[in-house]
Amino acid sequence: MKSVEVYILSGFLGAGKTTLLKNILKQEQDKNRKIAVIMNELGKVSIDSDAVSDDIPLKELLNGCVCCTMQGQLEAQLQGMLSQYDLDAIYIETTGAAHPIEVLDACLSPVFAEKLAIGSIVTLVDGARYHDRRALSIQLQKLLQEQIHHADIVLLNKVDNLSESKQASLVFDIQNIAPDSKVLLTQYANIRLSDFQHLTRKQQKEHQKTHVQLDLHLKTYVHTFEEQIDFDAFEDFLRNMPDTIYRIKGYLSFTHSQDTYLFQYSYGMPLYLKEPVKMKKTLVFIGENLDHAWLYDQLEALQK
Ligand SMILES: Nc1nc2c(ncn2[C@@H]2O[C@H](COP(=O)(O)OP(=O)(O)OP(=O)(O)O)[C@@H](O)[C@H]2O)c(=O)[nH]1
């Protein structure tokens, strides 16, 4: 019986996991391989699921992290996919707060032992964020380190935001943490399947368990706008919000235009992309110790 390859895409919030997944799915489809995707998001609503075309089986695990509270659900999803489809590979996109080994553990249930072949753990690192990692809380720094330490391949991504000397020093730092891992410098997570498929998996190393809810205090907040908002006021809000908001994504529409925009924010960088389809105007925030009442008031005020 052939076994289904499983790949785990890991990396901190906004590092480029969905960008990588899109690249990979295109290459897998060009090779006519049958692929399924499991996406795990910390928030209650899914923003990234559009990255996966309708002909690819997709299961979403929302509002929690597979590495702690949702391991059982991941096992159930894997089981369901294996019985429903004849697959070549399953990709699991973890939340930015996930510990890759905990996710791996959930895939190693005795129930699947003969059906799944763990391919590799691919960890993405946002170059500029990693360079400034000391600004993050100790727990988050530890998490970034663990995500790198357990990777079979590390992508130092967003190198377009890094000077050559910073790139070199970060590769050195990463190789110190993960001496046996392959490290690639990437822009928009542009790699080939052969870069990460059929790597020899390392032995599982000892790891320190880091739970999203208990240790990291990472919280999510979801806000839905009824009305269009003022663009300049929104940009002011972004400049003034606490720097412990690490990630925002969702859909917006502004008073100056009839268009809907997909909005992405990671590590200080906002990005607005015109969205052809009208979407509910919902933003998901992820950060440490989020003050929900403050966010609610600030965001509601943007509609006035
Ligand atoms: N400048 C630059 N931006 C990038 C690069 N790769 C990804 N991005 C952008 O970074 C933002 C976050 O990328 P995603 O792929 O959504 O990141 P993610 O890790 O899936 O994010 P979460 O699921 O929220 O953890 C998006 O706006 C991407 O277009 C890169 O190499 N350079």
Short mmCIF file of N, CA, C and O in Angstrom, two decimals, residues 9 24 32 60 63-64 88 98 102 132 136 156 161 169 184 186 201 205 207 220-221 227 237 274 279:
data_model
loop_
_atom_site.label_atom_id
_atom_site.label_comp_id
_atom_site.label_asym_id
_atom_site.label_seq_id
_atom_site.Cartn_x
_atom_site.Cartn_y
_atom_site.Cartn_z
N LEU A 9 4.02 22.89 7.26
CA LEU A 9 4.54 24.23 6.97
C LEU A 9 4.43 25.05 8.25
O LEU A 9 3.34 25.31 8.76
N ILE A 24 3.50 25.94 -3.81
CA ILE A 24 3.63 24.49 -3.82
C ILE A 24 2.44 23.85 -4.54
O ILE A 24 2.60 22.94 -5.36
N ASN A 32 0.27 16.87 -11.69
CA ASN A 32 -0.92 16.00 -11.59
C ASN A 32 -0.96 15.14 -10.34
O ASN A 32 -1.48 14.02 -10.37
N GLU A 60 -10.39 22.94 7.41
CA GLU A 60 -9.90 24.05 8.21
C GLU A 60 -10.13 23.76 9.69
O GLU A 60 -11.21 23.29 10.07
N ASN A 63 -9.87 28.76 15.15
CA ASN A 63 -10.05 29.19 16.54
C ASN A 63 -9.30 28.35 17.57
O ASN A 63 -9.83 28.00 18.60
N GLY A 64 -8.08 28.01 17.25
CA GLY A 64 -7.26 27.26 18.20
C GLY A 64 -6.04 26.75 17.47
O GLY A 64 -5.89 26.96 16.28
N ASP A 88 -1.73 11.76 -2.92
CA ASP A 88 -0.27 11.62 -2.94
C ASP A 88 0.35 12.33 -1.74
O ASP A 88 1.33 11.88 -1.18
N ALA A 98 2.32 27.81 16.33
CA ALA A 98 2.39 26.37 16.58
C ALA A 98 3.82 25.88 16.74
O ALA A 98 4.74 26.36 16.10
N GLU A 102 4.77 19.37 18.02
CA GLU A 102 3.45 18.99 18.55
C GLU A 102 2.53 18.60 17.39
O GLU A 102 1.70 17.70 17.51
N ASP A 132 15.13 41.46 14.14
CA ASP A 132 14.75 42.28 15.31
C ASP A 132 14.04 41.46 16.38
O ASP A 132 13.23 41.99 17.14
N LEU A 136 10.65 41.01 20.59
CA LEU A 136 9.52 40.14 20.95
C LEU A 136 9.68 39.65 22.40
O LEU A 136 10.78 39.67 22.94
N LEU A 156 14.71 31.32 4.81
CA LEU A 156 14.88 32.69 5.29
C LEU A 156 14.20 33.55 4.23
O LEU A 156 14.75 33.81 3.16
N ASN A 161 13.78 42.47 1.90
CA ASN A 161 13.82 43.50 2.95
C ASN A 161 15.13 43.50 3.74
O ASN A 161 15.23 44.16 4.75
N SER A 169 24.47 37.23 8.15
CA SER A 169 24.55 37.00 9.60
C SER A 169 23.35 36.18 10.08
O SER A 169 23.46 35.37 11.00
N LEU A 184 17.59 27.98 2.99
CA LEU A 184 17.52 28.65 1.68
C LEU A 184 17.07 30.09 1.86
O LEU A 184 16.22 30.37 2.70
N THR A 186 14.93 33.08 0.42
CA THR A 186 13.83 33.14 -0.55
C THR A 186 13.13 34.50 -0.55
O THR A 186 13.14 35.24 0.43
N ARG A 201 14.42 12.75 7.16
CA ARG A 201 13.98 13.43 8.39
C ARG A 201 14.99 13.22 9.50
O ARG A 201 15.55 12.16 9.68
N LYS A 205 14.10 15.91 18.05
CA LYS A 205 14.95 16.36 19.16
C LYS A 205 14.07 16.66 20.36
O LYS A 205 12.88 16.85 20.23
N HIS A 207 12.22 18.79 22.87
CA HIS A 207 11.71 20.14 22.68
C HIS A 207 11.01 20.64 23.92
O HIS A 207 10.52 19.88 24.74
N THR A 220 -6.61 36.41 19.76
CA THR A 220 -7.15 36.90 18.49
C THR A 220 -8.33 37.81 18.77
O THR A 220 -9.00 37.68 19.80
N TYR A 221 -8.57 38.71 17.85
CA TYR A 221 -9.73 39.58 17.95
C TYR A 221 -10.29 39.73 16.54
O TYR A 221 -9.53 39.95 15.59
N GLU A 227 -19.85 49.46 7.87
CA GLU A 227 -19.74 50.55 6.90
C GLU A 227 -18.34 50.60 6.31
O GLU A 227 -17.43 49.96 6.81
N PHE A 237 -4.53 54.70 12.59
CA PHE A 237 -4.74 53.63 13.58
C PHE A 237 -3.57 52.65 13.54
O PHE A 237 -3.04 52.25 14.59
N LYS A 274 -6.64 44.73 -4.33
CA LYS A 274 -8.04 44.78 -4.75
C LYS A 274 -8.61 43.37 -4.83
O LYS A 274 -7.96 42.48 -5.38
N MET A 279 -16.62 40.93 -0.29
CA MET A 279 -16.47 40.07 0.88
C MET A 279 -16.99 40.80 2.11
O MET A 279 -17.01 42.03 2.15
#
